[in-house]
PDB file of C-alpha atoms in Angstrom:
ATOM      1  CA  MET Z 489    -142.945 218.953-138.337  1.00 71.00           C
ATOM      2  CA  ASN Z 490    -143.547 222.685-138.818  1.00 80.00           C
ATOM      3  CA  PRO Z 491    -141.575 225.303-136.859  1.00 78.00           C
ATOM      4  CA  PRO Z 492    -143.327 226.804-134.166  1.00 81.00           C
ATOM      5  CA  GLU Z 493    -145.632 230.091-135.008  1.00 76.00           C
ATOM      6  CA  LYS Z 494    -144.697 232.008-132.175  1.00 79.00           C
ATOM      7  CA  ILE Z 495    -142.289 231.912-128.936  1.00 81.00           C
ATOM      8  CA  SER Z 496    -145.198 231.067-126.725  1.00 77.00           C
ATOM      9  CA  ASP Z 497    -145.606 227.539-128.549  1.00 77.00           C
ATOM     10  CA  ILE Z 498    -142.584 226.499-127.115  1.00 82.00           C
ATOM     11  CA  LYS Z 499    -143.668 226.806-123.248  1.00 80.00           C
ATOM     12  CA  ALA Z 500    -145.822 223.439-123.718  1.00 72.00           C
ATOM     13  CA  TYR Z 501    -142.420 221.554-124.392  1.00 80.00           C
ATOM     14  CA  GLN Z 502    -140.617 222.739-121.228  1.00 77.00           C
ATOM     15  CA  LYS Z 503    -140.106 221.136-118.227  1.00 75.00           C
ATOM     16  CA  PRO Z 504    -142.822 221.946-115.380  1.00 71.00           C
ATOM     17  CA  GLN Z 505    -140.559 221.757-112.600  1.00 70.00           C
ATOM     18  CA  ASP Z 506    -137.685 224.093-112.306  1.00 69.00           C
ATOM     19  CA  SER Z 507    -135.580 226.122-110.009  1.00 72.00           C
ATOM     20  CA  ILE Z 508    -136.864 229.646-109.305  1.00 73.00           C
ATOM     21  CA  PHE Z 509    -133.997 230.937-111.673  1.00 68.00           C
ATOM     22  CA  SER Z 510    -134.657 228.744-114.314  1.00 70.00           C
ATOM     23  CA  THR Z 511    -138.408 229.589-114.314  1.00 70.00           C
ATOM     24  CA  LEU Z 512    -137.897 233.635-114.436  1.00 72.00           C
ATOM     25  CA  PHE Z 513    -134.876 233.770-116.398  1.00 77.00           C
ATOM     26  CA  THR Z 514    -133.271 230.542-118.152  1.00 84.00           C
ATOM     27  CA  ARG Z 515    -136.421 229.178-119.324  1.00 83.00           C
ATOM     28  CA  LYS Z 516    -137.748 232.544-120.914  1.00 86.00           C
ATOM     29  CA  LEU Z 517    -134.018 232.429-122.685  1.00 90.00           C
ATOM     30  CA  SER Z 518    -134.441 229.107-123.872  1.00 90.00           C
ATOM     31  CA  ALA Z 519    -137.764 229.558-125.439  1.00 91.00           C
ATOM     32  CA  VAL Z 520    -136.282 232.188-127.391  1.00 92.00           C
ATOM     33  CA  PHE Z 521    -133.439 230.017-128.554  1.00 94.00           C
ATOM     34  CA  SER Z 522    -135.688 227.241-129.226  1.00 93.00           C
ATOM     35  CA  PHE Z 523    -137.830 229.075-131.449  1.00 92.00           C
ATOM     36  CA  TYR Z 524    -135.340 230.617-133.761  1.00 94.00           C
ATOM     37  CA  ILE Z 525    -133.241 227.221-133.690  1.00 94.00           C
ATOM     38  CA  LEU Z 526    -136.340 225.380-135.095  1.00 93.00           C
ATOM     39  CA  ARG Z 527    -137.171 228.340-137.315  1.00 93.00           C
ATOM     40  CA  TRP Z 528    -133.776 228.745-138.689  1.00 94.00           C
ATOM     41  CA  PHE Z 529    -132.389 225.461-138.791  1.00 94.00           C
ATOM     42  CA  PRO Z 530    -135.451 223.155-138.872  1.00 91.00           C
ATOM     43  CA  ARG Z 531    -132.916 219.907-139.723  1.00 94.00           C
ATOM     44  CA  VAL Z 532    -131.222 220.280-136.247  1.00 94.00           C
ATOM     45  CA  THR Z 533    -131.214 217.406-134.006  1.00 94.00           C
ATOM     46  CA  PRO Z 534    -131.148 217.835-130.108  1.00 94.00           C
ATOM     47  CA  SER Z 535    -127.844 216.137-129.886  1.00 94.00           C
ATOM     48  CA  GLN Z 536    -126.605 219.000-132.088  1.00 96.00           C
ATOM     49  CA  VAL Z 537    -127.931 221.577-129.727  1.00 96.00           C
ATOM     50  CA  THR Z 538    -126.587 219.727-126.730  1.00 96.00           C
ATOM     51  CA  LEU Z 539    -123.012 219.778-128.351  1.00 96.00           C
ATOM     52  CA  VAL Z 540    -123.214 223.565-129.285  1.00 97.00           C
ATOM     53  CA  SER Z 541    -124.226 223.989-125.443  1.00 96.00           C
ATOM     54  CA  PHE Z 542    -121.206 222.018-124.607  1.00 97.00           C
ATOM     55  CA  VAL Z 543    -118.652 224.142-126.554  1.00 97.00           C
ATOM     56  CA  PHE Z 544    -120.240 227.356-125.167  1.00 97.00           C
ATOM     57  CA  GLY Z 545    -119.855 226.057-121.636  1.00 95.00           C
ATOM     58  CA  ILE Z 546    -116.395 224.931-122.144  1.00 95.00           C
ATOM     59  CA  ILE Z 547    -115.218 228.195-123.649  1.00 95.00           C
ATOM     60  CA  ALA Z 548    -116.932 229.934-120.830  1.00 95.00           C
ATOM     61  CA  CYS Z 549    -114.559 227.903-118.453  1.00 92.00           C
ATOM     62  CA  VAL Z 550    -111.781 228.740-120.505  1.00 92.00           C
ATOM     63  CA  LEU Z 551    -112.451 232.391-120.079  1.00 92.00           C
ATOM     64  CA  PHE Z 552    -112.717 232.325-116.349  1.00 87.00           C
ATOM     65  CA  PHE Z 553    -108.820 231.371-116.439  1.00 84.00           C
ATOM     66  CA  PHE Z 554    -107.845 234.876-117.328  1.00 83.00           C
ATOM     67  CA  SER Z 555    -107.277 237.791-114.637  1.00 78.00           C
ATOM     68  CA  ASP Z 556    -109.291 240.447-116.639  1.00 82.00           C
ATOM     69  CA  TYR Z 557    -112.737 240.906-115.692  1.00 84.00           C
ATOM     70  CA  SER Z 558    -113.990 241.538-118.968  1.00 90.00           C
ATOM     71  CA  TYR Z 559    -113.012 237.878-120.001  1.00 91.00           C
ATOM     72  CA  ARG Z 560    -114.869 236.624-116.973  1.00 89.00           C
ATOM     73  CA  ILE Z 561    -117.797 238.788-117.627  1.00 93.00           C
ATOM     74  CA  PHE Z 562    -117.991 237.314-121.189  1.00 95.00           C
ATOM     75  CA  GLY Z 563    -117.359 233.614-119.621  1.00 93.00           C
ATOM     76  CA  VAL Z 564    -120.458 234.485-117.408  1.00 93.00           C
ATOM     77  CA  VAL Z 565    -122.608 235.392-120.461  1.00 95.00           C
ATOM     78  CA  LEU Z 566    -121.544 232.584-122.318  1.00 96.00           C
ATOM     79  CA  ARG Z 567    -122.065 230.005-119.342  1.00 94.00           C
ATOM     80  CA  GLN Z 568    -125.997 231.373-119.340  1.00 94.00           C
ATOM     81  CA  ILE Z 569    -125.954 230.776-123.042  1.00 95.00           C
ATOM     82  CA  SER Z 570    -124.911 227.293-122.522  1.00 95.00           C
ATOM     83  CA  PHE Z 571    -127.329 227.017-119.916  1.00 92.00           C
ATOM     84  CA  ALA Z 572    -130.128 227.986-121.818  1.00 93.00           C
ATOM     85  CA  LEU Z 573    -128.980 226.020-124.757  1.00 95.00           C
ATOM     86  CA  ASP Z 574    -129.063 223.046-122.356  1.00 92.00           C
ATOM     87  CA  CYS Z 575    -133.002 223.703-121.478  1.00 90.00           C
ATOM     88  CA  SER Z 576    -133.259 224.069-125.441  1.00 93.00           C
ATOM     89  CA  ASP Z 577    -132.047 220.753-126.384  1.00 92.00           C
ATOM     90  CA  GLY Z 578    -134.654 219.161-124.392  1.00 90.00           C
ATOM     91  CA  GLU Z 579    -137.492 221.463-125.571  1.00 92.00           C
ATOM     92  CA  ILE Z 580    -136.428 220.982-129.237  1.00 94.00           C
ATOM     93  CA  ALA Z 581    -136.371 217.010-128.368  1.00 93.00           C
ATOM     94  CA  ARG Z 582    -139.744 216.919-127.280  1.00 91.00           C
ATOM     95  CA  TYR Z 583    -141.135 219.264-129.988  1.00 92.00           C
ATOM     96  CA  LYS Z 584    -139.811 217.364-132.619  1.00 92.00           C
ATOM     97  CA  ASN Z 585    -140.768 214.046-130.775  1.00 91.00           C
ATOM     98  CA  MET Z 586    -137.015 213.132-130.910  1.00 92.00           C
ATOM     99  CA  ALA Z 587    -136.318 212.454-127.186  1.00 89.00           C
ATOM    100  CA  SER Z 588    -134.091 209.464-126.782  1.00 91.00           C
ATOM    101  CA  SER Z 589    -132.093 207.605-124.108  1.00 92.00           C
ATOM    102  CA  PHE Z 590    -129.049 208.200-125.525  1.00 93.00           C
ATOM    103  CA  GLY Z 591    -129.830 211.927-126.122  1.00 91.00           C
ATOM    104  CA  ALA Z 592    -130.722 212.037-122.284  1.00 90.00           C
ATOM    105  CA  TRP Z 593    -127.457 210.454-121.354  1.00 94.00           C
ATOM    106  CA  LEU Z 594    -125.331 212.623-123.736  1.00 94.00           C
ATOM    107  CA  ASP Z 595    -126.958 215.551-122.220  1.00 91.00           C
ATOM    108  CA  SER Z 596    -126.162 214.603-118.602  1.00 91.00           C
ATOM    109  CA  VAL Z 597    -122.715 213.332-119.314  1.00 95.00           C
ATOM    110  CA  LEU Z 598    -121.775 216.777-120.969  1.00 95.00           C
ATOM    111  CA  ASP Z 599    -123.197 218.638-118.044  1.00 92.00           C
ATOM    112  CA  ARG Z 600    -121.326 216.862-115.656  1.00 94.00           C
ATOM    113  CA  PHE Z 601    -118.340 217.577-117.706  1.00 95.00           C
ATOM    114  CA  LYS Z 602    -119.374 221.351-118.223  1.00 93.00           C
ATOM    115  CA  GLU Z 603    -119.779 221.368-114.243  1.00 91.00           C
ATOM    116  CA  ALA Z 604    -116.411 219.766-113.467  1.00 94.00           C
ATOM    117  CA  MET Z 605    -114.745 221.968-116.054  1.00 93.00           C
ATOM    118  CA  MET Z 606    -116.157 224.962-114.285  1.00 90.00           C
ATOM    119  CA  PHE Z 607    -115.294 224.064-110.933  1.00 91.00           C
ATOM    120  CA  VAL Z 608    -111.587 223.480-111.997  1.00 90.00           C
ATOM    121  CA  ALA Z 609    -111.628 227.157-113.551  1.00 87.00           C
ATOM    122  CA  LEU Z 610    -112.914 228.665-110.534  1.00 83.00           C
ATOM    123  CA  THR Z 611    -110.779 227.005-108.205  1.00 87.00           C
ATOM    124  CA  PHE Z 612    -107.722 227.768-110.360  1.00 82.00           C
ATOM    125  CA  GLN Z 613    -108.646 231.581-110.298  1.00 78.00           C
ATOM    126  CA  ALA Z 614    -109.247 231.267-106.719  1.00 76.00           C
ATOM    127  CA  ALA Z 615    -105.906 229.477-105.912  1.00 75.00           C
ATOM    128  CA  SER Z 616    -103.676 231.193-108.394  1.00 69.00           C
ATOM    129  CA  PRO Z 617    -101.601 234.166-107.495  1.00 61.00           C
ATOM    130  CA  VAL Z 618    -101.184 235.065-111.072  1.00 57.00           C
ATOM    131  CA  ALA Z 619    -103.987 233.689-113.381  1.00 53.00           C
ATOM    132  CA  PHE Z 620    -103.381 233.914-117.235  1.00 57.00           C
ATOM    133  CA  GLN Z 621    -102.889 237.455-118.470  1.00 59.00           C
ATOM    134  CA  SER Z 622    -104.286 238.734-121.871  1.00 57.00           C
ATOM    135  CA  PRO Z 623    -101.535 239.358-124.227  1.00 57.00           C
ATOM    136  CA  TRP Z 624    -103.121 242.280-126.112  1.00 58.00           C
ATOM    137  CA  LEU Z 625    -104.097 244.214-122.580  1.00 56.00           C
ATOM    138  CA  SER Z 626    -100.643 243.521-120.983  1.00 55.00           C
ATOM    139  CA  GLY Z 627     -99.140 246.504-123.253  1.00 54.00           C
ATOM    140  CA  GLU Z 628     -96.396 244.160-124.429  1.00 54.00           C
TER     141      GLU Z 628
END
């Protein structure tokens, strides 16, 4: 299948029902990601995008363990990228007609794991009197 000609071509492959935040922000970002992924990496599979989304989500969770706010802000940005890529995997699956029950299962399982890791990271941060300190910001 040929890559899309413009970003708006991805809109037809997005889920019609979504939350307000997804509709106003995440789906717009995911359309851009899907467009460029399909243009630059035409052989990519939806499961590969799911795995990249998972890696970004786990890195974001790890960044929440640090007490420095710059790490947390970067974690929020990576988490949002992970959300957008999570939407992109479905868009790419529908665009390339590669939707599968295994892909849907993998996406769902990895999403639940990312959510659990985020709860762990935020709970640790809220409950811990001293979070991990950045070695290069501590002056040692």
